């Protein structure tokens, strides 16, 4: 399995850490097998000769799209704060401590 | 009224309103009654905006009485997939992580519909964050296919497709990243249109894969899809990827007689030779080709050799973009937060909030996307997939030099049974015929073309066209619809209630 680079081994626990995802041991085990099959499948792309091909990042590439730099209505603060899991005084989003004691 | 509300199209309802044969309030009430009777068994809706829909309908009726209607569509209800923002309504995206969230603003498509006087009836069920092909990945409940309760409606816009098929909606909006409008439309026997990338603003669509996502309608007729495309499309200063040169006035094709004389329709042989294509589906779509020929079109075989690489490229590009887009769900500014007690509380808050509130498929794709973008693997995966995307694009450009529109099956088979597809890769591969249109950015539409003989499940024919050629595509789709054996067929949801 895998292609030239031998890239289809994935360390699910490590990558989940990068993605800030807490996983159960069962999930790690399940995803490990499933994602290895997916990676082996996507490695079929290595059969293509893609030298000298420009990558496509977007279907209809647009560059430098500007709008008028004018003042306009913004969202209502109350509506935004209401969605925060924790808030204070109706105007602050309360966050967990960033600096530990 | 309740007898034919199930088969009433958006455009026909507008006529009835204009002629005074029905009021907007009656229309909304009739649909709400159907939702009350059928949706517990179907599960097409995540929420129903009963009170606001009724009061907006009364306002629309009052406007019409004074001759002050906002548009010909004033007072028409529409249902909206739950990943599209509607001010003051929930916007769960089928995920637990957004439970309790209320959108502070309208998506541009919703704003445009409201400006025309349309009413949001309710929010349709979906695979979590639009990741899936069966709506089994909704964190809330599955959706039953209105033609056969034991089958899936397709996905991810499964709730939108089922609500329209079952007559619980006149029409609905969905979103399509790899087939999420067209595949459920095919499975539920309705019409589903994915516009050209950039034709419709994505502002207010919760992003899954930004270079692929596009909003579009699911409807009972091709004409309704054209009408809704005209209502929601056009450039938007809030979406830098929306373009000024999108097709406009596409519903105008219905004034011109829908002639197919001289139209060149291509049938890509790789689609029809695909080993996973069921014989029944192949036959129905070939019948569609014959019907088009009889109407004067010139049908020929073409080749899209790179299509077989579409799924591989997609399952690198889409998860990569998703892993980045879904980083915003961290339990801080909105969504559910799991309070961490341990040291390192911030990091633990992120890990727990995401780990506990994202579903399995979403986590799988975030991990896959994070992996293909991670240091050392970018060239082997992401860059290579983007280059394959170029080849796919060139494939279509070449084929569209020799034909106007392509005809393909929308899906390899009819709707599969719930819990039948358990391997992620097997589910991913069911999108083989729809994914390449997203990678190339071209428009596509699925139109009902028959039913499987074994189970009586709907089959969809897909039409694809060059960028911004919605008009030509809709002309061919509408001309075909007139000949389709499936046109005007609706499921008997009362009977399947048992």
XYZ file of C-alpha atoms in Angstrom:
599
model
C 0.000 0.000 0.000
C 0.924 3.625 -0.255
C 2.734 5.307 -3.073
C 6.263 6.528 -3.691
C 6.447 8.630 -0.557
C 5.014 5.911 1.664
C 2.567 8.500 2.954
C -0.466 6.420 3.764
C 0.496 5.717 7.330
C -1.371 8.145 9.514
C -0.933 8.530 13.258
C -4.526 9.375 14.127
C -3.828 10.331 17.750
C -1.091 12.765 16.729
C -3.143 14.380 13.942
C -6.202 14.662 16.204
C -3.992 16.549 18.665
C -3.004 18.957 15.904
C -6.710 19.456 15.134
C -7.611 19.927 18.829
C -9.923 16.922 18.884
C -10.357 14.747 21.957
C -10.922 11.182 20.766
C -11.794 8.007 22.644
C -9.564 4.960 22.221
C -12.353 3.314 20.212
C -12.496 6.279 17.853
C -8.738 6.269 17.368
C -8.782 2.614 16.463
C -11.772 2.929 14.124
C -10.469 6.037 12.341
C -7.001 4.494 11.983
C -8.263 1.689 9.760
C -10.816 3.768 7.884
C -8.463 6.619 7.119
C -5.709 4.282 5.976
C -8.137 2.864 3.392
C -9.091 6.373 2.295
C -5.447 7.418 2.002
C -4.605 4.312 0.011
C -7.515 5.154 -2.282
C -6.515 8.798 -2.788
C -2.985 7.624 -3.588
C -4.381 6.584 -6.999
C -3.534 10.175 -7.954
C 0.128 9.170 -7.941
C -0.586 7.250 -11.173
C -1.051 10.560 -12.986
C 1.774 12.415 -14.662
C 1.186 15.889 -13.302
C 4.552 17.453 -14.028
C 4.229 20.929 -15.538
C 0.560 21.150 -14.553
C -0.549 24.320 -12.802
C -2.608 23.636 -9.647
C -6.246 24.802 -9.545
C -7.085 26.351 -6.190
C -10.428 27.746 -7.252
C -12.930 26.988 -9.991
C -13.336 30.624 -11.032
C -10.281 32.413 -9.731
C -10.934 36.026 -8.802
C -8.245 38.468 -7.810
C -8.431 41.792 -6.035
C -12.167 41.972 -5.547
C -12.903 45.200 -3.758
C -16.035 46.726 -2.421
C -16.729 50.350 -1.672
C -14.930 51.261 1.576
C -17.961 52.734 3.281
C -19.528 52.608 6.719
C -22.540 50.354 7.093
C -24.653 48.671 9.730
C -22.948 45.951 11.713
C -24.509 43.056 13.587
C -26.389 43.795 16.773
C -24.049 43.161 19.739
C -26.757 41.612 21.870
C -27.500 39.040 19.163
C -23.843 38.106 18.980
C -23.226 37.935 22.742
C -26.359 35.835 23.197
C -24.658 33.044 21.221
C -21.557 32.958 23.408
C -21.381 29.999 25.784
C -20.330 32.337 28.598
C -20.528 36.116 28.805
C -20.394 38.989 31.245
C -22.267 42.281 31.563
C -23.968 41.647 28.243
C -20.950 42.856 26.333
C -18.014 40.535 27.017
C -17.404 36.953 25.990
C -15.929 35.141 28.980
C -13.103 32.796 27.981
C -11.139 30.163 29.905
C -7.867 31.422 31.424
C -5.061 31.613 28.907
C -2.282 32.059 31.442
C -2.146 29.425 34.150
C -1.249 30.432 37.690
C -56.852 22.405 -1.132
C -55.011 19.914 1.006
C -55.539 17.305 -1.680
C -53.240 18.914 -4.237
C -50.894 20.959 -2.058
C -48.541 17.967 -2.174
C -47.998 18.339 -5.909
C -48.225 22.124 -6.125
C -45.153 23.745 -7.681
C -43.661 27.082 -6.616
C -44.576 28.702 -9.960
C -48.110 27.302 -9.945
C -48.652 28.503 -6.382
C -47.633 31.996 -7.555
C -50.361 31.820 -10.220
C -52.968 30.754 -7.686
C -51.967 33.666 -5.460
C -52.168 36.099 -8.352
C -55.594 34.817 -9.382
C -56.796 35.064 -5.792
C -57.611 31.343 -5.654
C -55.575 30.920 -2.504
C -54.047 33.218 0.086
C -50.501 33.053 1.354
C -51.848 32.212 4.792
C -53.824 29.264 3.420
C -50.752 28.084 1.562
C -48.544 28.239 4.661
C -51.237 26.635 6.809
C -51.709 23.783 4.328
C -47.984 23.042 4.278
C -47.743 23.229 8.075
C -50.599 20.716 8.302
C -48.727 18.327 6.063
C -45.602 18.755 8.166
C -47.686 18.012 11.277
C -49.092 14.839 9.774
C -46.053 13.414 7.995
C -42.833 14.800 9.376
C -42.627 12.795 12.546
C -42.158 9.760 10.329
C -40.026 11.504 7.687
C -37.739 13.725 9.764
C -37.195 16.235 6.959
C -37.334 19.285 9.243
C -35.079 20.231 12.139
C -37.279 23.205 13.017
C -40.475 24.767 11.717
C -40.971 28.538 11.860
C -44.712 28.221 12.437
C -45.483 31.604 13.987
C -43.224 33.796 11.881
C -44.320 32.007 8.701
C -48.003 32.587 9.467
C -47.555 36.239 10.414
C -45.351 36.923 7.384
C -48.005 35.250 5.231
C -50.650 37.594 6.638
C -48.424 40.563 5.848
C -47.950 39.277 2.302
C -51.709 38.855 1.896
C -52.247 42.412 3.117
C -49.691 43.740 0.613
C -51.317 41.833 -2.205
C -54.756 43.115 -1.294
C -53.450 46.646 -1.684
C -51.701 45.765 -4.952
C -48.343 46.364 -3.310
C -46.802 42.914 -3.685
C -42.990 42.929 -3.595
C -42.683 40.550 -6.570
C -44.692 37.838 -8.340
C -43.369 35.493 -5.634
C -44.574 37.563 -2.686
C -46.113 35.309 -0.036
C -44.599 32.027 -1.244
C -43.085 29.821 1.449
C -39.746 28.089 0.986
C -37.788 25.712 3.201
C -34.104 26.291 3.874
C -31.314 23.839 4.654
C -30.071 24.268 8.198
C -26.580 25.424 7.153
C -27.923 28.671 5.631
C -28.356 31.604 8.013
C -31.826 33.046 8.661
C -31.890 35.920 11.174
C -33.492 34.934 14.460
C -33.621 31.233 13.604
C -31.554 28.237 14.645
C -28.674 27.294 12.362
C -27.493 23.930 13.645
C -25.920 22.540 10.442
C -27.195 19.212 11.786
C -24.536 19.406 14.520
C -24.657 19.297 18.306
C -21.901 21.875 18.429
C -24.347 24.549 17.186
C -27.276 23.497 19.352
C -28.897 26.601 20.781
C -27.226 28.985 18.337
C -29.477 31.708 16.859
C -28.300 33.358 13.679
C -27.850 37.121 14.051
C -28.146 37.720 10.291
C -29.594 36.557 6.982
C -27.575 34.802 4.299
C -27.611 36.802 1.062
C -29.819 34.185 -0.626
C -32.319 34.464 2.246
C -32.184 38.264 2.123
C -32.973 38.137 -1.598
C -35.880 35.758 -1.102
C -37.264 37.934 1.697
C -36.897 41.028 -0.486
C -39.112 39.233 -3.020
C -41.641 38.549 -0.244
C -40.834 34.856 0.227
C -41.321 33.243 3.629
C -38.995 30.788 5.368
C -41.246 27.893 6.426
C -38.669 25.815 8.244
C -35.161 24.434 8.374
C -34.362 21.170 6.705
C -32.371 18.282 8.106
C -28.911 17.476 6.772
C -25.748 15.490 7.271
C -23.707 17.278 9.919
C -21.913 20.235 8.292
C -23.063 18.846 4.912
C -20.632 15.927 5.153
C -22.371 12.845 3.886
C -24.481 11.310 1.151
C -27.366 9.856 3.166
C -28.370 12.346 5.910
C -27.609 9.514 8.350
C -24.895 11.795 9.757
C -27.410 14.318 11.121
C -26.720 14.624 14.844
C -30.476 14.948 15.473
C -32.355 12.315 13.481
C -32.227 10.468 10.179
C -34.515 11.361 7.259
C -36.642 8.707 5.573
C -36.956 8.577 1.801
C -40.603 9.470 1.024
C -40.696 6.723 -1.640
C -39.526 3.977 0.738
C -39.141 4.587 4.442
C -36.375 2.044 4.867
C -34.179 3.919 2.362
C -32.088 7.041 2.778
C -33.113 10.272 1.004
C -29.515 10.904 -0.051
C -27.503 13.783 1.300
C -26.346 16.001 2.489
C -29.464 18.040 1.542
C -31.653 15.020 2.369
C -34.182 17.023 4.379
C -34.623 19.545 1.562
C -35.145 16.787 -1.026
C -37.531 14.772 1.169
C -39.590 17.828 2.169
C -40.176 18.740 -1.491
C -40.889 15.159 -2.593
C -43.350 14.624 0.265
C -45.179 17.892 -0.364
C -44.068 19.377 2.956
C -42.491 22.255 1.019
C -43.187 24.033 -2.268
C -39.440 24.215 -2.836
C -36.284 24.222 -0.753
C -32.737 25.533 -0.761
C -29.820 23.166 -0.342
C -26.064 23.302 -0.742
C -23.846 21.205 -2.997
C -20.143 20.598 -2.344
C -19.763 17.221 -4.087
C -23.332 16.404 -5.132
C -25.305 17.314 -2.001
C -28.173 18.861 -3.989
C -28.201 16.617 -7.067
C -27.795 13.226 -5.368
C -30.674 13.632 -2.862
C -32.788 15.133 -5.652
C -32.176 11.942 -7.670
C -32.906 9.667 -4.693
C -36.157 11.513 -3.858
C -37.401 12.035 -7.419
C -37.195 15.843 -7.465
C -35.214 18.405 -9.453
C -31.946 19.686 -7.936
C -29.804 22.463 -9.392
C -26.187 23.231 -8.493
C -25.303 26.557 -10.092
C -21.902 27.494 -11.506
C -19.399 28.258 -8.736
C -19.643 31.994 -8.123
C -23.168 32.431 -9.538
C -24.788 32.442 -6.090
C -23.403 34.215 -3.023
C -22.119 31.966 -0.243
C -22.439 34.703 2.379
C -24.326 33.111 5.256
C -23.724 29.544 4.105
C -21.751 27.853 6.876
C -18.547 26.956 5.028
C -17.625 23.324 4.439
C -15.210 23.481 1.468
C -15.144 27.062 0.281
C -13.805 26.442 -3.223
C -16.555 23.867 -3.914
C -19.678 24.935 -1.966
C -22.615 26.382 -3.860
C -26.241 27.036 -2.804
C -29.046 25.950 -5.107
C -32.726 24.956 -5.240
C -34.482 21.587 -4.887
C -37.857 21.763 -6.581
C -40.738 19.833 -8.135
C -40.089 21.173 -11.641
C -37.237 22.490 -13.762
C -39.127 25.766 -14.107
C -39.129 26.216 -10.321
C -35.371 25.675 -10.229
C -34.965 28.345 -12.915
C -37.213 30.781 -11.022
C -35.326 30.251 -7.756
C -31.956 30.525 -9.481
C -33.040 33.920 -10.813
C -34.157 34.976 -7.339
C -30.986 33.986 -5.458
C -28.137 34.502 -7.974
C -26.018 37.547 -8.746
C -22.923 39.247 -7.396
C -22.716 40.150 -3.713
C -20.221 42.505 -2.081
C -20.187 40.135 0.920
C -18.800 37.225 -1.144
C -15.620 38.007 -3.051
C -16.011 34.774 -5.037
C -19.407 35.751 -6.429
C -19.045 36.973 -10.004
C -20.731 39.663 -12.079
C -20.935 37.559 -15.257
C -23.254 34.820 -13.956
C -26.249 33.819 -16.066
C -29.338 35.966 -15.448
C -32.972 35.655 -16.423
C -32.684 31.909 -16.956
C -36.432 31.370 -16.516
C -36.738 33.190 -19.845
C -35.926 29.902 -21.616
C -39.505 28.807 -20.965
C -40.811 31.577 -23.230
C -38.902 30.211 -26.214
C -40.504 26.832 -26.878
C -37.650 24.658 -25.587
C -36.459 23.557 -29.032
C -33.543 21.118 -29.075
C -32.915 21.314 -32.842
C -29.187 21.260 -33.442
C -28.319 20.890 -29.742
C -25.322 18.665 -29.186
C -25.601 16.431 -26.126
C -22.552 14.468 -24.996
C -22.675 11.192 -23.062
C -19.333 10.555 -21.330
C -18.516 6.904 -21.882
C -16.566 6.573 -18.614
C -19.798 7.304 -16.714
C -21.854 4.724 -18.588
C -19.078 2.095 -18.460
C -18.499 2.587 -14.715
C -18.469 -0.849 -13.089
C -20.620 0.278 -10.160
C -23.411 1.652 -12.375
C -26.589 -0.397 -11.984
C -28.074 -1.733 -15.208
C -31.443 -0.197 -14.364
C -30.030 3.285 -13.924
C -28.005 2.982 -17.137
C -31.116 1.982 -19.054
C -33.250 4.848 -17.713
C -30.626 7.434 -18.610
C -30.166 5.898 -22.056
C -33.931 6.204 -22.512
C -33.540 9.878 -21.642
C -30.942 10.208 -24.409
C -33.394 8.694 -26.890
C -36.104 11.106 -25.780
C -33.728 14.010 -26.394
C -32.872 12.652 -29.853
C -36.540 12.412 -30.694
C -36.841 16.102 -29.893
C -34.134 16.963 -32.382
C -30.975 16.861 -30.275
C -27.814 15.319 -31.607
C -26.549 12.842 -28.998
C -22.987 11.549 -29.163
C -20.466 9.728 -27.024
C -17.666 11.769 -25.474
C -14.790 10.969 -23.120
C -13.821 12.382 -19.700
C -10.805 10.193 -18.873
C -9.899 12.060 -15.685
C -13.274 11.619 -13.995
C -12.086 8.432 -12.326
C -9.659 10.571 -10.301
C -12.336 13.027 -9.137
C -13.164 11.280 -5.862
C -9.506 10.951 -4.903
C -8.876 14.657 -5.578
C -12.082 15.639 -3.785
C -11.293 13.653 -0.634
C -8.053 15.585 -0.314
C -9.295 19.064 -1.223
C -12.662 19.047 0.576
C -11.400 17.723 3.952
C -8.399 20.075 3.744
C -10.678 23.078 3.357
C -13.086 21.710 5.969
C -10.356 21.225 8.568
C -9.526 24.894 8.204
C -13.144 26.135 8.065
C -14.238 24.112 11.084
C -11.376 25.410 13.236
C -13.753 28.238 14.169
C -15.852 25.856 16.269
C -13.773 25.983 19.410
C -16.365 26.547 22.140
C -15.305 30.138 22.714
C -17.449 32.645 20.803
C -20.453 30.469 19.945
C -21.553 26.895 20.005
C -21.300 24.461 22.872
C -18.420 24.734 25.317
C -17.280 21.842 27.456
C -15.787 23.184 30.649
C -12.391 21.683 31.370
C -11.404 21.168 34.984
C -7.838 20.026 34.434
C -4.716 22.109 34.060
C -4.222 23.575 30.599
C -7.861 24.597 30.625
C -7.877 26.482 27.340
C -6.431 23.646 25.281
C -8.653 21.156 27.086
C -11.684 23.367 26.403
C -10.933 23.241 22.673
C -10.291 19.505 22.671
C -13.364 18.583 24.681
C -15.756 21.043 23.017
C -14.783 19.747 19.583
C -14.289 16.108 20.515
C -17.623 15.757 22.309
C -19.796 17.842 19.990
C -18.622 16.995 16.494
C -19.998 13.754 15.090
C -17.936 10.872 13.803
C -17.908 11.791 10.102
C -16.945 15.392 10.836
C -14.063 14.280 13.054
C -12.927 11.792 10.417
C -12.781 14.526 7.786
C -11.098 17.070 10.047
C -8.368 14.518 10.807
C -7.985 13.626 7.127
C -7.821 17.303 6.136
C -5.364 18.168 8.892
C -3.180 15.263 7.827
C -3.021 16.123 4.107
C -2.126 19.723 4.962
C 0.416 18.840 7.635
C 4.102 19.478 7.264
C 5.800 17.170 4.768
C 2.591 15.890 3.154
C 1.346 18.997 1.390
C 3.045 18.276 -1.955
C 2.151 14.595 -1.946
C -1.529 15.223 -1.319
C -2.926 18.726 -1.529
C -0.766 20.052 -4.361
C -1.185 16.853 -6.349
C -4.964 16.997 -5.897
C -5.036 20.596 -7.105
C -3.110 19.573 -10.212
C -5.524 16.704 -10.835
C -8.265 19.290 -10.500
C -6.677 21.200 -13.381
C -6.781 18.053 -15.536
C -10.464 17.561 -14.730
C -11.189 21.140 -15.652
C -9.348 20.737 -18.942
C -11.310 17.528 -19.601
C -14.584 19.424 -19.397
C -13.292 22.395 -21.411
C -12.286 20.043 -24.238
C -15.584 18.160 -24.215
C -17.608 21.377 -24.224
C -15.880 22.397 -27.461
C -17.781 19.595 -29.158
C -21.080 19.584 -27.282
C -23.435 22.003 -25.505
C -24.588 19.921 -22.557
C -23.620 16.556 -21.060
C -26.071 13.848 -20.018
C -25.020 11.383 -17.284
C -26.642 9.360 -14.516
C -26.769 11.421 -11.291
C -25.976 8.398 -9.126
C -24.765 4.833 -9.785
C -27.898 3.330 -8.178
C -31.234 4.180 -6.631
C -31.448 5.108 -2.945
C -29.688 2.642 -0.692
C -31.103 1.296 2.550
C -30.459 2.958 5.861
C -27.378 1.532 7.582
C -26.513 -0.322 4.354
C -23.375 1.696 3.610
C -21.123 1.572 6.644
C -17.626 1.966 5.175
C -16.757 5.672 4.704
C -14.886 4.965 1.467
C -17.879 3.112 0.043
C -20.109 6.113 0.848
C -17.577 8.514 -0.697
C -17.477 6.512 -3.906
C -21.236 6.807 -4.399
C -20.623 10.438 -5.466
C -18.588 9.420 -8.532
C -20.895 11.192 -11.028
C -21.498 14.459 -9.188
C -18.146 15.413 -7.666
C -16.307 16.459 -10.826
C -18.770 19.321 -11.484
C -17.791 20.871 -8.135
C -14.080 20.457 -8.799
C -14.464 22.091 -12.231
C -16.973 24.669 -10.948
C -19.526 23.943 -13.680
C -23.326 23.842 -13.205
C -25.326 20.615 -12.952
C -28.956 19.631 -12.565
C -30.630 16.331 -11.713
C -34.025 15.639 -13.302
C -36.191 12.575 -12.507
C -36.003 10.096 -15.394
C -37.775 6.971 -14.144
C -37.971 4.387 -11.390
C -36.092 1.188 -10.693
C -38.221 -1.820 -11.601
C -37.148 -3.896 -8.629
C -37.965 -1.401 -5.880
C -39.723 1.495 -7.590
C -37.103 3.980 -6.420
C -36.539 7.231 -8.347
C -33.653 7.561 -10.816
C -32.083 10.893 -11.782
C -30.571 12.062 -15.057
C -27.863 14.678 -14.653
C -27.185 17.469 -17.126
C -23.878 19.341 -16.957
C -22.939 22.503 -18.855
C -20.015 24.920 -19.231
C -19.481 27.680 -16.656
C -22.404 30.117 -16.591
C -24.337 28.168 -19.269
C -27.291 27.594 -16.905
C -29.691 28.793 -19.591
C -28.678 26.135 -22.118
C -28.596 23.486 -19.423
C -32.079 24.395 -18.167
C -33.447 24.448 -21.706
C -32.297 20.863 -22.268
C -33.409 19.786 -18.769
C -36.865 21.333 -19.234
C -37.286 19.859 -22.708
C -36.358 16.472 -21.292
C -38.716 16.892 -18.350
C -41.656 17.156 -20.793
C -40.768 13.685 -22.091
C -39.719 12.091 -18.808
C -41.782 9.118 -17.623
C -41.172 10.345 -14.055
C -42.514 13.886 -14.508
C -45.495 14.585 -12.276
C -44.962 11.449 -10.168
C -45.116 11.883 -6.401
C -44.808 9.392 -3.556
C -47.937 8.429 -1.670
C -46.689 9.373 1.763
C -50.021 8.535 3.335
C -49.732 4.985 2.137
C -46.146 4.551 3.316
C -47.282 5.810 6.716
C -48.793 2.329 7.039
